[in-house]
Each structure stands twice: as structure tokens, then as C-alpha cells.
mmCIF file of C-alpha atoms in Angstrom:
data_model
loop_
_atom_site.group_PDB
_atom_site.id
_atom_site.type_symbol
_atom_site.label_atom_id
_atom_site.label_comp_id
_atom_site.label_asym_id
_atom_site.label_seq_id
_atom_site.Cartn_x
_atom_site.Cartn_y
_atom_site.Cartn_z
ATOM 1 C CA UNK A 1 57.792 -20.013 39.868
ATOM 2 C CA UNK A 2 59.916 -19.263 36.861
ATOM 3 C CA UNK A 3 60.501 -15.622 35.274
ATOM 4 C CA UNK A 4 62.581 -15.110 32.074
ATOM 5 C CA UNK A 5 64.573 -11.885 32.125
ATOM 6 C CA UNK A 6 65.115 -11.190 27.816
ATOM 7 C CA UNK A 7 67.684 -9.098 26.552
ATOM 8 C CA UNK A 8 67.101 -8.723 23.145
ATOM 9 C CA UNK A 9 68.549 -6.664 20.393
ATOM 10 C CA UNK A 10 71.593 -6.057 17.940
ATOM 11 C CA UNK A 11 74.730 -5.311 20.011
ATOM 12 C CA UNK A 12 76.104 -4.072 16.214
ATOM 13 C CA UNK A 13 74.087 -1.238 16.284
ATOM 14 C CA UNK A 14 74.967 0.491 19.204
ATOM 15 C CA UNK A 15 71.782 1.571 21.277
ATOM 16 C CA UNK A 16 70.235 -1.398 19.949
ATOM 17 C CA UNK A 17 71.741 -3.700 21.865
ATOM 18 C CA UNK A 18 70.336 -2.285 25.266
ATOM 19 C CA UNK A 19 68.779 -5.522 26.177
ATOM 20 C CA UNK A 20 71.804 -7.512 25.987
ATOM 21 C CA UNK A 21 73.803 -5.152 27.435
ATOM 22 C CA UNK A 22 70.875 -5.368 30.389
ATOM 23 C CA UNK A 23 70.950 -8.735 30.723
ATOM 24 C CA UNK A 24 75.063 -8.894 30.899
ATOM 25 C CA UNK A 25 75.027 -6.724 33.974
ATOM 26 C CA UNK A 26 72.691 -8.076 35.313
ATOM 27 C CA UNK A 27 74.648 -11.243 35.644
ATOM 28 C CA UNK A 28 77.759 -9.791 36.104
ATOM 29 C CA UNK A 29 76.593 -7.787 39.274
ATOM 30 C CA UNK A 30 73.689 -9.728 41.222
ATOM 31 C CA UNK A 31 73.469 -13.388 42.125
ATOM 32 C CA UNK A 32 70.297 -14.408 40.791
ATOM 33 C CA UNK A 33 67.866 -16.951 42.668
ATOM 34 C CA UNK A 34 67.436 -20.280 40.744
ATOM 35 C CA UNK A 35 63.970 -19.325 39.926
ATOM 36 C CA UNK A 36 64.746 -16.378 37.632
ATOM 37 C CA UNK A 37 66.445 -16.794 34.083
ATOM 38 C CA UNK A 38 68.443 -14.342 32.076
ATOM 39 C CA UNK A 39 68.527 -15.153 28.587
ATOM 40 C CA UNK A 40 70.728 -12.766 25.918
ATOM 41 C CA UNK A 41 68.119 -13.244 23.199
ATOM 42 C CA UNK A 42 70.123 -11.273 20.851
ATOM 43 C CA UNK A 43 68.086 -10.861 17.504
ATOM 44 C CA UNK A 44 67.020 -14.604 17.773
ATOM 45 C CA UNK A 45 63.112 -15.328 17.210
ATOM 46 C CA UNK A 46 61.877 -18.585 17.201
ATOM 47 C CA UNK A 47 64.967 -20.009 18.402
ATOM 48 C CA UNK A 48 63.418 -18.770 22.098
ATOM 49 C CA UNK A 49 60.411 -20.643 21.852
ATOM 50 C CA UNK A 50 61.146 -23.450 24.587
ATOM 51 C CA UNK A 51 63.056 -21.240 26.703
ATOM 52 C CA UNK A 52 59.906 -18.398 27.291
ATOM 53 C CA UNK A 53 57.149 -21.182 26.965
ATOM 54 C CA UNK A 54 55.697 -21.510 30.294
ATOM 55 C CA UNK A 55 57.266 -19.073 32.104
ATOM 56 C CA UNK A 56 55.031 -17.223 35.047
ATOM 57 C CA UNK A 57 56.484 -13.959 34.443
ATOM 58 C CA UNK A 58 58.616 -12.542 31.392
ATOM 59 C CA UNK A 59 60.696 -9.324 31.612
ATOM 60 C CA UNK A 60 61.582 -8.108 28.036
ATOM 61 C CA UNK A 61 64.000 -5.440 27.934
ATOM 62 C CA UNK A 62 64.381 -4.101 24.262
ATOM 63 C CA UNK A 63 64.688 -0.406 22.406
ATOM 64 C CA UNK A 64 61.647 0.683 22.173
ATOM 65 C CA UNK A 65 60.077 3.101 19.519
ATOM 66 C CA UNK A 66 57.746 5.147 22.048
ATOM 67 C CA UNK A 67 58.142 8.765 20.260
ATOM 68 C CA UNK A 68 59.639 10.381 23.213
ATOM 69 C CA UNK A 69 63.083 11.956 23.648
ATOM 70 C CA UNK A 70 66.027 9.778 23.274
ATOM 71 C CA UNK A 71 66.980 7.851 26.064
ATOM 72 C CA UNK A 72 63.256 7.851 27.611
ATOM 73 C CA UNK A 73 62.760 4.699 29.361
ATOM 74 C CA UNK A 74 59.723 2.873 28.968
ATOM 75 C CA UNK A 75 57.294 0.007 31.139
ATOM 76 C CA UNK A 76 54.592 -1.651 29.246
ATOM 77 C CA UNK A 77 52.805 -4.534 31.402
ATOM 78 C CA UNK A 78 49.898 -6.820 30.496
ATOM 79 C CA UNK A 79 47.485 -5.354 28.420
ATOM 80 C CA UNK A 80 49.704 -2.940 27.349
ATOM 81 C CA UNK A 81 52.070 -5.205 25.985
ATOM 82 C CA UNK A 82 50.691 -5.826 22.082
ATOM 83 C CA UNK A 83 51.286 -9.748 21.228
ATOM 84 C CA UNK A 84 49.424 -9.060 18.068
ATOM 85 C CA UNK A 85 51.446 -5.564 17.314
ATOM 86 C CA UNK A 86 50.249 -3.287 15.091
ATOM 87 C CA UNK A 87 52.843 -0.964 15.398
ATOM 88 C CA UNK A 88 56.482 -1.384 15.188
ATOM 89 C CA UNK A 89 58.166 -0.760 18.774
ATOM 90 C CA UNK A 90 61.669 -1.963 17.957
ATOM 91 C CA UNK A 91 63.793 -2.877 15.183
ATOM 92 C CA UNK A 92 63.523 -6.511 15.270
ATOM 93 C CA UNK A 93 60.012 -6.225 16.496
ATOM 94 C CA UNK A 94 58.680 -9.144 13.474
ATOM 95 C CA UNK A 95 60.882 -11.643 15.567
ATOM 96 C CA UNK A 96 59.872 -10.994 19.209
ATOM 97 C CA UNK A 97 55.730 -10.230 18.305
ATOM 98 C CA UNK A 98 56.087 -13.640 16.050
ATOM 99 C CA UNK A 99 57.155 -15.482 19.285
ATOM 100 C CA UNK A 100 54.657 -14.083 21.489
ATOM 101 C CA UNK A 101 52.026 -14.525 18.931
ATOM 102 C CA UNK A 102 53.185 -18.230 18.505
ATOM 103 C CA UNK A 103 53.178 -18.783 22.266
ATOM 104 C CA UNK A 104 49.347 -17.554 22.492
ATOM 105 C CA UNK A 105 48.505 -19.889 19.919
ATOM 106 C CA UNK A 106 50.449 -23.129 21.741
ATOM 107 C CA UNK A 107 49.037 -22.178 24.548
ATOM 108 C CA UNK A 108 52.113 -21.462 26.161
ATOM 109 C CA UNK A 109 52.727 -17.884 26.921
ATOM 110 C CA UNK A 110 53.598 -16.669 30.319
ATOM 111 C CA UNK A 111 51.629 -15.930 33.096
ATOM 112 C CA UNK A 112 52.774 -12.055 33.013
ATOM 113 C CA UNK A 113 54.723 -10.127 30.528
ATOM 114 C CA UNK A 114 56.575 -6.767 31.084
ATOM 115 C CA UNK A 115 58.625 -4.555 28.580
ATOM 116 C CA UNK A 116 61.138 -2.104 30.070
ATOM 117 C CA UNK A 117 62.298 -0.310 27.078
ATOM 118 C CA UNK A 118 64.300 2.584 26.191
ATOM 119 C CA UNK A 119 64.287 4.992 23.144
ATOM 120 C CA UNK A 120 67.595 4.874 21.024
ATOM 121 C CA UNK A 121 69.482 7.437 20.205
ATOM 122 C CA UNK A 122 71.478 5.909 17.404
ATOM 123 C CA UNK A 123 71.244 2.651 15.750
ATOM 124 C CA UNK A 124 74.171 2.997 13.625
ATOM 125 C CA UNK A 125 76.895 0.923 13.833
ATOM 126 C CA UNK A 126 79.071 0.334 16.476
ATOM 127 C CA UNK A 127 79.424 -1.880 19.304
ATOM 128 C CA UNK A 128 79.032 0.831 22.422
ATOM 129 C CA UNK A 129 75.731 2.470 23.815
ATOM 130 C CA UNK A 130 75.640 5.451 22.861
ATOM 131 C CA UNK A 131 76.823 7.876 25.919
ATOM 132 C CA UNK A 132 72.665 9.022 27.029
ATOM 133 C CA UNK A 133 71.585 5.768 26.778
ATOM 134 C CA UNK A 134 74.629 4.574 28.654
ATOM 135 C CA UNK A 135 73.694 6.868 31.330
ATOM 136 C CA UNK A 136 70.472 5.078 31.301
ATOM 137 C CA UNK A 137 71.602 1.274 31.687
ATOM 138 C CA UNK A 138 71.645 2.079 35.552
ATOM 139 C CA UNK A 139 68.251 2.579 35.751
ATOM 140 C CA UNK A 140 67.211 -0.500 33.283
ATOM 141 C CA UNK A 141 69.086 -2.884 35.612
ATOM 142 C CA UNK A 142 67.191 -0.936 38.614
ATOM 143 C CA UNK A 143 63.990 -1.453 37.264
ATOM 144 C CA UNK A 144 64.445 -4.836 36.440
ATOM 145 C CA UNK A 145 65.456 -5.276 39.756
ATOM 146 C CA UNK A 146 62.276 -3.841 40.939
ATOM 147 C CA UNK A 147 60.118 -6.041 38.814
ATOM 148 C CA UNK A 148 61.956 -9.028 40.434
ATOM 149 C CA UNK A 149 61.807 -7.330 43.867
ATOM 150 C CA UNK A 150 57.424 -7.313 43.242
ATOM 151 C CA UNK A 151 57.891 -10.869 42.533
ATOM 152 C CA UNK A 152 59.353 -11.929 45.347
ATOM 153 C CA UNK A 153 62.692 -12.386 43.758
ATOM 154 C CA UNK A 154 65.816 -10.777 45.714
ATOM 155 C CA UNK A 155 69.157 -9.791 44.157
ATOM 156 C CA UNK A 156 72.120 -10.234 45.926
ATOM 157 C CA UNK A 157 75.155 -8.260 44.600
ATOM 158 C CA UNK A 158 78.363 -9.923 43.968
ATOM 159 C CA UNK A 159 80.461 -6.625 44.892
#
């Protein structure tokens, strides 16, 4: 089995740089087994092709548009998760839909895909979360953990 934990977003723009800053906890706190992956996808696109081809199970973590209060975390899984989308749900959405569309069409996209996300407060400038979705980043490594946890995948912590 192989899952991809993706962290994607600009870590320039403050909230929008959730996933990353996700994905960098993530590794500093937990020992991950050797079948899960976390990949800082950053605002790369096509560049991740290889690396989420074939994977049984992708975790995206991203900010999410959703409409709701800033700071509002959100789970999209299977269906939910447009590979075609129609509407924008983040910032650098063209990059990420464009990869899952192009993995459809290889025939390579994973077995499962779920999108924690989280609605920004501020994507201005700056290289800090802002301080409510900082609050949140907790719970975004906890329900990442979770998703693991479903997949058989344990976390040890390194503290």
C-alpha cells in the first residue's frame, strides 16, 4: 500500500500555505511508516505527476474556498472530491485539478482521494498563519492522523 500525504499551497501568503505547514509537522512530530509519503507540494503542478501516480490513497491538505467562516475546516472524500472542478476551491486550484485531471486520463490516479481543507483568513503576504488558522493546524495534523489511522497506518510521535 502506498498513500501520499500533499501539502500544497503558497507559504508567501500566509494562510495559504496551510498544507505545507501540515505536512512540516507532520514530519517533524510523528515517525511515519514506510508506506505513507509526505510530499510539500508547494504551488508545484505537474511537477507531482510521478510522485501521486499510483498511489492507493491520497490525502490533499490545501485552503479551501468552502464559503464558511474563516478557519472552518473542511473533508471532501471520493465523489466529493471534483477532478474535473468547476468551481475554484483554492488559489492554485488550475495546478492541482490539472494533475488530477491528467492522472484520470493516464490512467493513473489513486485508489482514494481525500481533501482536508481549511478556509483562509488572509492570503496576504507574509510568511506566518494567520493566528485562527494557526489555532487550527492542531486539528489538520489530527485529522490527517485519523485518515491514516482508517488506513491502517499508525503514527508514532517522536516527543
Amino acid at each position: 500500500m502506498r498513500i501520499v500525504v500533499l501539502g500544497v499551497g503558497n507559504i508567501l501568503l500566509s494562510d495559504e500555505g496551510i498544507g505545507v505547514r501540515t505536512v512540516e509537522k507532520l514530519a517533524r512530530d510523528y515517525i511515519l511508516p514506510a508506506e505513507v509519503e509526505l510530499i510539500d507540494g508547494g504551488t508545484s503542478a505537474m511537477e507531482m505527476l510521478e510522485d501521486l501516480g499510483h498511489a492507493d490513497h491520497l490525502i490533499i491538505v490545501d485552503a479551501v474556498r468552502s464559503g464558511k467562516p474563516p478557519a472552518t475546516i473542511v473533508r471532501m472524500a471520493g465523489d466529493e472530491v471534483p477532478v474535473f472542478f468547476r468551481t475554484k476551491l483554492s488559489p492554485h486550484q488550475v495546478g492541482l485539478s490539472d494533475v488530477l485531471a491528467t492522472l484520470v486520463l493516464m490512467g493513473e490516479q489513486p485508489g482514494t482521494t481525500t481533501v482536508i481543507g481549511i478556509e483562509p483568513e488572509s492570503l496576504a503576504l507574509g510568511m506566518e498563519l494567520t493566528p485562527a488558522v494557526a489555532r487550527q493546524l492542531p486539528q489538520v495534523v489530527g485529522l490527517v492522523k485519523s485518515e491514516l489511522n482508517q488506513l491502517g497506518m499508525n503514527l508514532t510521535a517522536r516527543h
